[in-house]
Short mmCIF file of C-alpha atoms in Angstrom, two decimals:
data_model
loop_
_atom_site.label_atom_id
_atom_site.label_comp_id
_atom_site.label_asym_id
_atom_site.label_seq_id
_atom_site.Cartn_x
_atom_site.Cartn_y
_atom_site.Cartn_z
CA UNK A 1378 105.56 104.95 108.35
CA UNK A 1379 102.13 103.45 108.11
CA UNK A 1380 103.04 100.20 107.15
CA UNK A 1381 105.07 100.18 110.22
CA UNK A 1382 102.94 100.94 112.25
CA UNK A 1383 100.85 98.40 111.24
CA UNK A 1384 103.70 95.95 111.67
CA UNK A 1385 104.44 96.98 115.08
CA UNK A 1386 100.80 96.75 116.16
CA UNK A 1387 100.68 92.99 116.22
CA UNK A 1388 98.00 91.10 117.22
CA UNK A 1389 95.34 89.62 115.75
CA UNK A 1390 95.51 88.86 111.83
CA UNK A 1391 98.20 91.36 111.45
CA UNK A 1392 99.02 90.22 108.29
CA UNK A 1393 95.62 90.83 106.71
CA UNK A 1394 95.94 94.10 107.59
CA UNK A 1395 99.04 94.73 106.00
CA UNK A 1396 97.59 92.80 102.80
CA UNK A 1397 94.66 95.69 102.65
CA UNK A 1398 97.41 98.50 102.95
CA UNK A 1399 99.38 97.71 100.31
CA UNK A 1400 96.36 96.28 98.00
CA UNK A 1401 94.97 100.11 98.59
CA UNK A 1402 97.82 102.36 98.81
CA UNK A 1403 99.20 104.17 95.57
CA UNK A 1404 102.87 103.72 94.38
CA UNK A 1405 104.07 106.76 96.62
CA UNK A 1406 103.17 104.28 100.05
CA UNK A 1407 106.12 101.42 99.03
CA UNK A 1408 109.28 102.90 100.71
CA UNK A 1409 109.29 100.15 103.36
CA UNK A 1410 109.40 97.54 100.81
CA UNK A 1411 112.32 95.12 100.09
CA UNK A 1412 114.24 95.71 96.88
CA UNK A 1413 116.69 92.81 96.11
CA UNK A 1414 118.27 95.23 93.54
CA UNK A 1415 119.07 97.13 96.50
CA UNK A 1416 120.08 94.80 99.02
CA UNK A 1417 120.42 96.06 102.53
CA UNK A 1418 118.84 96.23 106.58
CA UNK A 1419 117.52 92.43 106.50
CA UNK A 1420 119.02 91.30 103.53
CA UNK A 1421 122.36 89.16 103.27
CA UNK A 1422 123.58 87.48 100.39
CA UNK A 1423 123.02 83.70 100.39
CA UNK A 1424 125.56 81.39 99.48
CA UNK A 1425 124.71 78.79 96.01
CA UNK A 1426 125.84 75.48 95.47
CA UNK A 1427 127.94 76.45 92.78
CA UNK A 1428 129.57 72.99 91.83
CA UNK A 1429 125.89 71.13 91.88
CA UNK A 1430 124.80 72.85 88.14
CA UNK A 1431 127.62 72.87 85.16
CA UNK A 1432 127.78 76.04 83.21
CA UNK A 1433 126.34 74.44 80.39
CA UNK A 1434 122.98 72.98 82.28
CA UNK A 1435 122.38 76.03 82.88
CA UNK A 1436 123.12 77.38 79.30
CA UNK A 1437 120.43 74.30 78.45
CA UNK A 1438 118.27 75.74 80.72
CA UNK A 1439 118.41 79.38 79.14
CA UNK A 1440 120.49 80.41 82.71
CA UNK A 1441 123.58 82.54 83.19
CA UNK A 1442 126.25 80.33 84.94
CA UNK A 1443 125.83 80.17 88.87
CA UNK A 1444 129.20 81.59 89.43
CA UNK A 1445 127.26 85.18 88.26
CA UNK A 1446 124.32 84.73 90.12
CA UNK A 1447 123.54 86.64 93.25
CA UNK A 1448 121.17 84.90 95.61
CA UNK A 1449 120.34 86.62 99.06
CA UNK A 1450 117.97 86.05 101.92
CA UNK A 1451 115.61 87.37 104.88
CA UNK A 1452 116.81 87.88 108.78
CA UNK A 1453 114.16 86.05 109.94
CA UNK A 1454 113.56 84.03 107.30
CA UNK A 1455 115.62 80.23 107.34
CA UNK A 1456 115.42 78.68 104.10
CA UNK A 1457 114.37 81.64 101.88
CA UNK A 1458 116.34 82.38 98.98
CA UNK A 1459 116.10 85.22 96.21
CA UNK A 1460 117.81 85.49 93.17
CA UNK A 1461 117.16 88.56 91.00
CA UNK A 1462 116.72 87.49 87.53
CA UNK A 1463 119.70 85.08 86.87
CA UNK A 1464 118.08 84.38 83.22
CA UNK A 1465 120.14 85.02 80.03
CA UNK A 1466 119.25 87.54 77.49
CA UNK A 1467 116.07 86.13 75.68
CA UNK A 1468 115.36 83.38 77.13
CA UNK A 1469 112.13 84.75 79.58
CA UNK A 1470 110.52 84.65 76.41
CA UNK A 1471 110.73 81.51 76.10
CA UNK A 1472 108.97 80.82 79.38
CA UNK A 1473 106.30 83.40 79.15
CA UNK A 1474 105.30 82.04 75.44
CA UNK A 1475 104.41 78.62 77.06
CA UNK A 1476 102.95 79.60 79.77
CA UNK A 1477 100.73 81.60 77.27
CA UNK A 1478 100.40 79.41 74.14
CA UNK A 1479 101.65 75.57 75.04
CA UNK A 1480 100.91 74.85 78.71
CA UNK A 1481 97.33 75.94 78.63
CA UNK A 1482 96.83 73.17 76.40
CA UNK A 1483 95.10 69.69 77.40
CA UNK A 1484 95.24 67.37 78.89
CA UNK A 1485 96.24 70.26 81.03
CA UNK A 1486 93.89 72.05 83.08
CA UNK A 1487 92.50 75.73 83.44
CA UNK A 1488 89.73 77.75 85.58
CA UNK A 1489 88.09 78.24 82.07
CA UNK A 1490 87.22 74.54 81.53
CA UNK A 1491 85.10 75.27 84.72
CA UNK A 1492 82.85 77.49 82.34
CA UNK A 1493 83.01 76.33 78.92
CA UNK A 1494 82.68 73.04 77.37
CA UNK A 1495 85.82 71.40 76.69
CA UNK A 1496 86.16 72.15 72.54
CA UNK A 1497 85.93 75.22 73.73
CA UNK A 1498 89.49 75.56 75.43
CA UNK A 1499 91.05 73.08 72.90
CA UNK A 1500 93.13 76.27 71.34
CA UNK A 1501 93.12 79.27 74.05
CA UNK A 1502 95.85 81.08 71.94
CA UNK A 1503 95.08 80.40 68.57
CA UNK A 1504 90.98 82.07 69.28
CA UNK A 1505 93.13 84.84 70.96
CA UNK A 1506 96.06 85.93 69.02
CA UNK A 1507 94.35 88.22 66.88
CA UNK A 1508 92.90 90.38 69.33
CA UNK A 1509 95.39 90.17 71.26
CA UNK A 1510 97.53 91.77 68.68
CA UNK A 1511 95.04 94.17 67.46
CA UNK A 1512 94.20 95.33 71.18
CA UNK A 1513 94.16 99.15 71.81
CA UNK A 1514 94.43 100.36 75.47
CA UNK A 1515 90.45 100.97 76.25
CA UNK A 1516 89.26 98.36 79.13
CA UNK A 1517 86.01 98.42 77.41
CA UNK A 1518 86.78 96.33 74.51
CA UNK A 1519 86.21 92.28 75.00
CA UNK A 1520 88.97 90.52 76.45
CA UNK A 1521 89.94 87.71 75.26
CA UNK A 1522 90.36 83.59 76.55
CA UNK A 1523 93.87 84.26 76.91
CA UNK A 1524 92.99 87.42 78.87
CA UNK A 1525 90.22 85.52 81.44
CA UNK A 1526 92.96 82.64 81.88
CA UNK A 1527 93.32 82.49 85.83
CA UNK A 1528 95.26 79.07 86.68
CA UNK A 1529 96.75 76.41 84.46
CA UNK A 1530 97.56 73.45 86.34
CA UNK A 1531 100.58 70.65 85.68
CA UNK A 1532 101.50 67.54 86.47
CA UNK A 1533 99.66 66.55 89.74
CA UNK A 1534 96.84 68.43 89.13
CA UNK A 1535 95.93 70.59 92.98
CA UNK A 1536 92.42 69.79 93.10
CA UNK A 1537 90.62 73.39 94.60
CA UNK A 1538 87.71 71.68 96.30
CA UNK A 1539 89.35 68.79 98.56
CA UNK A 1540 92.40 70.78 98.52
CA UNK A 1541 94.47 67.59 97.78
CA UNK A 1542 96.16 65.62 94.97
CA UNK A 1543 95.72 62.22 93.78
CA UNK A 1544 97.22 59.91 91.66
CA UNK A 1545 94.41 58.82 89.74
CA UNK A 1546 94.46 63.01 88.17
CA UNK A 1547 98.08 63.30 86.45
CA UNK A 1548 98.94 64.25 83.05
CA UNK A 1549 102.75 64.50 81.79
CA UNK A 1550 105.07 67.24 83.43
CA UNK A 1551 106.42 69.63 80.58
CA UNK A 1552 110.09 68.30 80.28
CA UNK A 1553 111.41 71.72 80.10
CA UNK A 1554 110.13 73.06 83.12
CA UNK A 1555 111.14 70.05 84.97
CA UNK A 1556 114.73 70.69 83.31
CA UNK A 1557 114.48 74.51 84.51
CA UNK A 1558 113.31 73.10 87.79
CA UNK A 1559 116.06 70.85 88.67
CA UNK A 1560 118.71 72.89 87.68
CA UNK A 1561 117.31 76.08 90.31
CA UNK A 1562 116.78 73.54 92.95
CA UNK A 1563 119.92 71.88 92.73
CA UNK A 1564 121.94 75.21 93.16
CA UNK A 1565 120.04 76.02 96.26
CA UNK A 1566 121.02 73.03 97.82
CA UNK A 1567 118.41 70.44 96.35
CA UNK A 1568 119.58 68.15 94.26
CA UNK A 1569 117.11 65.00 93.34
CA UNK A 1570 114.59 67.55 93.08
CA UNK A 1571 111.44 66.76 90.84
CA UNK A 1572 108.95 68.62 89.15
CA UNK A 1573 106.02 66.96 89.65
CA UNK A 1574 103.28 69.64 90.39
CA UNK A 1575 102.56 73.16 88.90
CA UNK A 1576 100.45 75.79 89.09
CA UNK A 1577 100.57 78.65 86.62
CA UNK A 1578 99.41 81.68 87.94
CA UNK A 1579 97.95 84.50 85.47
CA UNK A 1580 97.80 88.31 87.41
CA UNK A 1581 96.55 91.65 85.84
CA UNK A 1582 97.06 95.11 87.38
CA UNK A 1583 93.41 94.20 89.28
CA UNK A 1584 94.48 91.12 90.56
CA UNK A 1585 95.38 89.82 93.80
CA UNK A 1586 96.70 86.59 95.79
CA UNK A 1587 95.39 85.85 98.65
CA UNK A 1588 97.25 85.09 102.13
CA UNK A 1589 97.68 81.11 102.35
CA UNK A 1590 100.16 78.44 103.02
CA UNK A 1591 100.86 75.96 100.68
CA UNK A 1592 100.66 72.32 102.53
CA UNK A 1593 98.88 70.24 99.99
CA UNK A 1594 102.48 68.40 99.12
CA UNK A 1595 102.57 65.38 100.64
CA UNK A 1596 106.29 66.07 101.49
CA UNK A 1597 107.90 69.59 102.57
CA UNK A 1598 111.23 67.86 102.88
CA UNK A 1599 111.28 69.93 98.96
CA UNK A 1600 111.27 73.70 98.60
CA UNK A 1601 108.61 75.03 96.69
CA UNK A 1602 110.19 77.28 93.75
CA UNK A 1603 107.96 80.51 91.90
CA UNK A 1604 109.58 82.01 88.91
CA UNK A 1605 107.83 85.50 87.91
CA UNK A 1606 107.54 87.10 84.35
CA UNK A 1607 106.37 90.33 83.40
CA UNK A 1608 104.53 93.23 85.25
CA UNK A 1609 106.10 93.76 89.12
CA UNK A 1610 104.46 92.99 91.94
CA UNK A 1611 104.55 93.32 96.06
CA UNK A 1612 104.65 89.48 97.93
CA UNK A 1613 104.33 89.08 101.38
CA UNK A 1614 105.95 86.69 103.29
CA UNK A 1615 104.82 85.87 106.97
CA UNK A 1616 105.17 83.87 109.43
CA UNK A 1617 103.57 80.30 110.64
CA UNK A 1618 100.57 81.98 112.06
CA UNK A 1619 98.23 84.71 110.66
CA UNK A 1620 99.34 87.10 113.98
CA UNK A 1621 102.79 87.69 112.97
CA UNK A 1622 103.24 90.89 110.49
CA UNK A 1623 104.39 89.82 106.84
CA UNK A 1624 107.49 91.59 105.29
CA UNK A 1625 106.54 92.63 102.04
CA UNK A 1626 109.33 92.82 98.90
CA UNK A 1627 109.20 93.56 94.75
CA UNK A 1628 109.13 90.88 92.56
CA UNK A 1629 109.86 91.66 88.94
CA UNK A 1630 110.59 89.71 85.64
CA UNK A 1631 112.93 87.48 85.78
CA UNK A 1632 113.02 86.90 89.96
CA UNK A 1633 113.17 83.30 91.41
CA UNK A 1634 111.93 82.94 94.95
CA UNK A 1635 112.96 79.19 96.79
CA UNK A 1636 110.82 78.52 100.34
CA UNK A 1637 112.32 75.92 101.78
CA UNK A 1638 113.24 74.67 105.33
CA UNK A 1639 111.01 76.83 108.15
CA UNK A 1640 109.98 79.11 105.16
CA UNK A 1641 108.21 76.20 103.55
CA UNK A 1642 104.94 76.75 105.28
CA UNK A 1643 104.91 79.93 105.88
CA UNK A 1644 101.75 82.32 105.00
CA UNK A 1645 102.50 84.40 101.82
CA UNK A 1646 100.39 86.73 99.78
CA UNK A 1647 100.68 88.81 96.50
CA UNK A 1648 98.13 92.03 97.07
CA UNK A 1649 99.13 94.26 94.21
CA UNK A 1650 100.56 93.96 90.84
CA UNK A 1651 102.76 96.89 90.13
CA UNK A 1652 103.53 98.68 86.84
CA UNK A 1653 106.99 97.69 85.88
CA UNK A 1654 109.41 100.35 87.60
CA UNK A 1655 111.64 101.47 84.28
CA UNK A 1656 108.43 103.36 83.43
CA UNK A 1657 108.28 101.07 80.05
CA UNK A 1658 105.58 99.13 78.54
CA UNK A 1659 107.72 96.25 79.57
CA UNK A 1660 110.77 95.88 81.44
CA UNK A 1661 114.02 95.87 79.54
CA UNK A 1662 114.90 92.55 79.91
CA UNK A 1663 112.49 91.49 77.95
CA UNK A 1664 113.33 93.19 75.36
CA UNK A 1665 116.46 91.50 74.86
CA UNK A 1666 116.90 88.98 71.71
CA UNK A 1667 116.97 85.45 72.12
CA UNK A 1668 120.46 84.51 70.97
CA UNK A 1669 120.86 82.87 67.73
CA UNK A 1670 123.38 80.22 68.42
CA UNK A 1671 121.90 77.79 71.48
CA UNK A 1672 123.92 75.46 72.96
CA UNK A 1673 123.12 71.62 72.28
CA UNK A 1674 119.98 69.88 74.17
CA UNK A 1675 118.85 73.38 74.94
CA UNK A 1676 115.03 73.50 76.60
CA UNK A 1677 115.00 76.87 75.45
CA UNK A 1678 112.82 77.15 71.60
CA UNK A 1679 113.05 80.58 69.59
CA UNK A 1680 110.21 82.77 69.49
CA UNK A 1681 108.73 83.59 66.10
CA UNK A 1682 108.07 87.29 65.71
CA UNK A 1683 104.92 86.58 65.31
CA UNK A 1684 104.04 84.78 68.37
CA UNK A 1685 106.00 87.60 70.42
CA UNK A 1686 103.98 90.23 69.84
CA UNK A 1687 101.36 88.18 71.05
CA UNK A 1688 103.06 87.46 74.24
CA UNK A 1689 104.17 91.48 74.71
CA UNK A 1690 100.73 92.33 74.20
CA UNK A 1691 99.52 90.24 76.55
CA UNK A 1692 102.48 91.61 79.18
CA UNK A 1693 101.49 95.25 79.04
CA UNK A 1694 98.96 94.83 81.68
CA UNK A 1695 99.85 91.04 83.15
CA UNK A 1696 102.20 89.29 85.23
CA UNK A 1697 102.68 85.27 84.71
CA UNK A 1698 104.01 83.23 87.78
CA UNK A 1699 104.79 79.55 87.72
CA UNK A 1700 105.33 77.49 90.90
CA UNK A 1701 106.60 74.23 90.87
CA UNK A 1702 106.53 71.85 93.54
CA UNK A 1703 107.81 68.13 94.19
CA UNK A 1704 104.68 66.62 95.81
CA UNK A 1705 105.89 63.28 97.01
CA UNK A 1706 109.04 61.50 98.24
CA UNK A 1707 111.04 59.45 96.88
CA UNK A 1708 108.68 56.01 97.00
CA UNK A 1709 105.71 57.71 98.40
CA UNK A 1710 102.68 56.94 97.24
CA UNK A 1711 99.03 58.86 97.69
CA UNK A 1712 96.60 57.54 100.81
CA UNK A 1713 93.79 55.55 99.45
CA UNK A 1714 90.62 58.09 98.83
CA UNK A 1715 87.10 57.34 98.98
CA UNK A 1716 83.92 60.08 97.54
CA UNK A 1717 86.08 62.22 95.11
CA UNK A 1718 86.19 61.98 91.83
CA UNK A 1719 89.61 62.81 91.21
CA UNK A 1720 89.14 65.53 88.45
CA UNK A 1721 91.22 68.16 90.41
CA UNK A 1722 87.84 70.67 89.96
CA UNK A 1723 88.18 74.14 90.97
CA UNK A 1724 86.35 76.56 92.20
CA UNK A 1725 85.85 80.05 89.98
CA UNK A 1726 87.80 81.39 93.46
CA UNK A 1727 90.04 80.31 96.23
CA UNK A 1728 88.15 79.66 99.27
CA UNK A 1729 91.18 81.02 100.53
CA UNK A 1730 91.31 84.19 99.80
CA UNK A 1731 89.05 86.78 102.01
CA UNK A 1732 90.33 89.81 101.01
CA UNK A 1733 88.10 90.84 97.96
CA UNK A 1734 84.30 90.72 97.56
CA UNK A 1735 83.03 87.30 96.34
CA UNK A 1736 81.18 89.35 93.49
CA UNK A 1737 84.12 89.95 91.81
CA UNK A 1738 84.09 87.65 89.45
CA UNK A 1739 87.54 85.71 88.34
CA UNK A 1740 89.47 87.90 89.92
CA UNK A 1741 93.56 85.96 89.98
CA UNK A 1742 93.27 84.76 93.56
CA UNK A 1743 93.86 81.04 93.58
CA UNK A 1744 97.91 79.55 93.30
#
């Protein structure tokens, strides 16, 4: 009731205000969320271009066939698209152990290089594995590299200060992701689609988003697709201008969200990350084994034991999002810069992001 209230109010900034409710309320506050397991009121289920991905591109891209997916969207909302976890049984692990052990890896780059000189952040998971492992449930002891990871940037690397990209700052796209990519865009409707931006995102139960639009992309002709492993969490998704109320929904492990069309540029926020629901350490889908017998050209790689206990560790208390974003068109190139360097440098924190005091150090709220 009042998180309605504060919707119907209106006026100015109304969706910062929401953002402070449900970054302060307790769990017993989220009835007027959206759950897609639920579907109902605003949601209706969105239709999937079915014949754009075979059945076994999606296999090679660790998905359950499209003819199983279910895909819905938001009254209000053109171009918006959510499909519930339409991953098969092991393969998020896949996902979350790169984001975690190969993608922080130069020439990529992450809010710790910021801080530390660069032999430094040559290994991020092999100086935290151990402690990771060996990690009790006390927020006193140290945390580790892994554990103060914020942002991991791909491909076009989004350059915090100017709030641009240039050509003269790319490394390699990770061909998996890009393979992952395609095959999610092309069964919304996007076909062509290419991965050639990314920025990992790296939440705790602490952390926050704050309310921005992404705009950076040189073209918004392309949707802009998040994928979300993990801990839950509440996003908000408003309108063009700051005025208009936000309508705020779960996203949990597995989720894909596609903004595309009017929802492209759209103001969106993440103020809470949520415990996961089933009352678990983790949520059950993760627990599920990868499956021994992957189909040929497969993206997806087996997990060692080893490596994910690491990774489940590290999930107890974290959520890992990954949006990927085509940045130019087809034969577009970048506008001639002068008086940046063209290292992509961050800030320790988004300029964007208002909500939280400025002395809170690293704190997740930069995409």
């Amino acid at each position: 009731a009042a998180a309605a209230a504060l919707t119907r109010e209106g006026g100015e900034d109304a969706f910062r205000r929401l953002f402070r409710f449900y970054r302060q309320r307790d769990a017993s506050d989220l009835r007027g969320v959206v759950d897609f397991s639920v579907p109902g009121g605003q949601v209706f289920r969105s239709q999937l271009s079915i014949s754009s991905v075979s059945d076994q591109d999606a296999y090679r891209a660790g998905l359950q066939p499209l003819s199983q997916w279910k895909a819905y969207g938001l009254n209000g909302y053109p171009g918006f698209i959510f499909i519930p976890n339409p991953f098969l049984p092991g393969c998020q692990r896949h996902w979350v152990k790169q984001c975690l052990k190969l993608y922080p890896q130069k020439p990529n780059v992450c809010n710790l290089d910021l801080h530390m000189a660069p032999e430094k952040t040559i290994d991020l998971w092999g100086q935290s594995k151990e402690q990771l492992r060996r990690k009790g449930s006390s927020k006193r002891e140290p945390r580790s590299l892994l554990e103060k990871l914020r942002w991991v940037t791909l491909g076009y690397h989004y350059n915090w200060d100017t709030k641009k990209y240039s050509a003269n700052h790319h490394t390699p796209f990770p061909s998996d992701l890009a393979f992952l990519s395609e095959q999610v865009a092309a069964a919304c409707g996007f076909r062509g689609f290419q991965a050639q931006a990314g920025i990992l995102n790296y939440y705790h139960f602490d952390s926050s988003l704050g309310i921005h639009v992404d705009e950076s992309e040189l073209d918004h002709s392309w949707p802009l697709l998040s994928f979300s492993f993990g801990q839950s969490s509440i996003f908000l998704l408003g309108g063009l201008k700051r005025e208009e109320a936000p309508t705020a929904m779960f996203m949990h492990s597995g989720d894909i969200m596609v903004m595309s069309g009017f929802s492209r540029l759209l103001y969106h926020a993440v103020p809470r990350v949520l415990p996961n629901p089933e009352g678990t350490a983790l949520p059950s889908c993760l627990d599920q084994a990868l499956s021994s017998d992957l189909p040929v050209g497969s993206v997806i790689e087996h997990s060692s034991d080893e490596d994910w206990q690491v990774c489940a560790k590290y999930l107890q208390s974290s959520r890992i999002n990954m949006t990927i974003r085509q940045v130019l068109a087809e034969g577009q190139k970048f506008p001639e810069e002068s008086g940046t360097d063209g290292k992509g440098r961050a800030p320790s924190e988004d300029s964007q992001h208002q909500e939280n005091s400025r002395t809170k150090r690293l704190k997740l709220n930069t995409e």
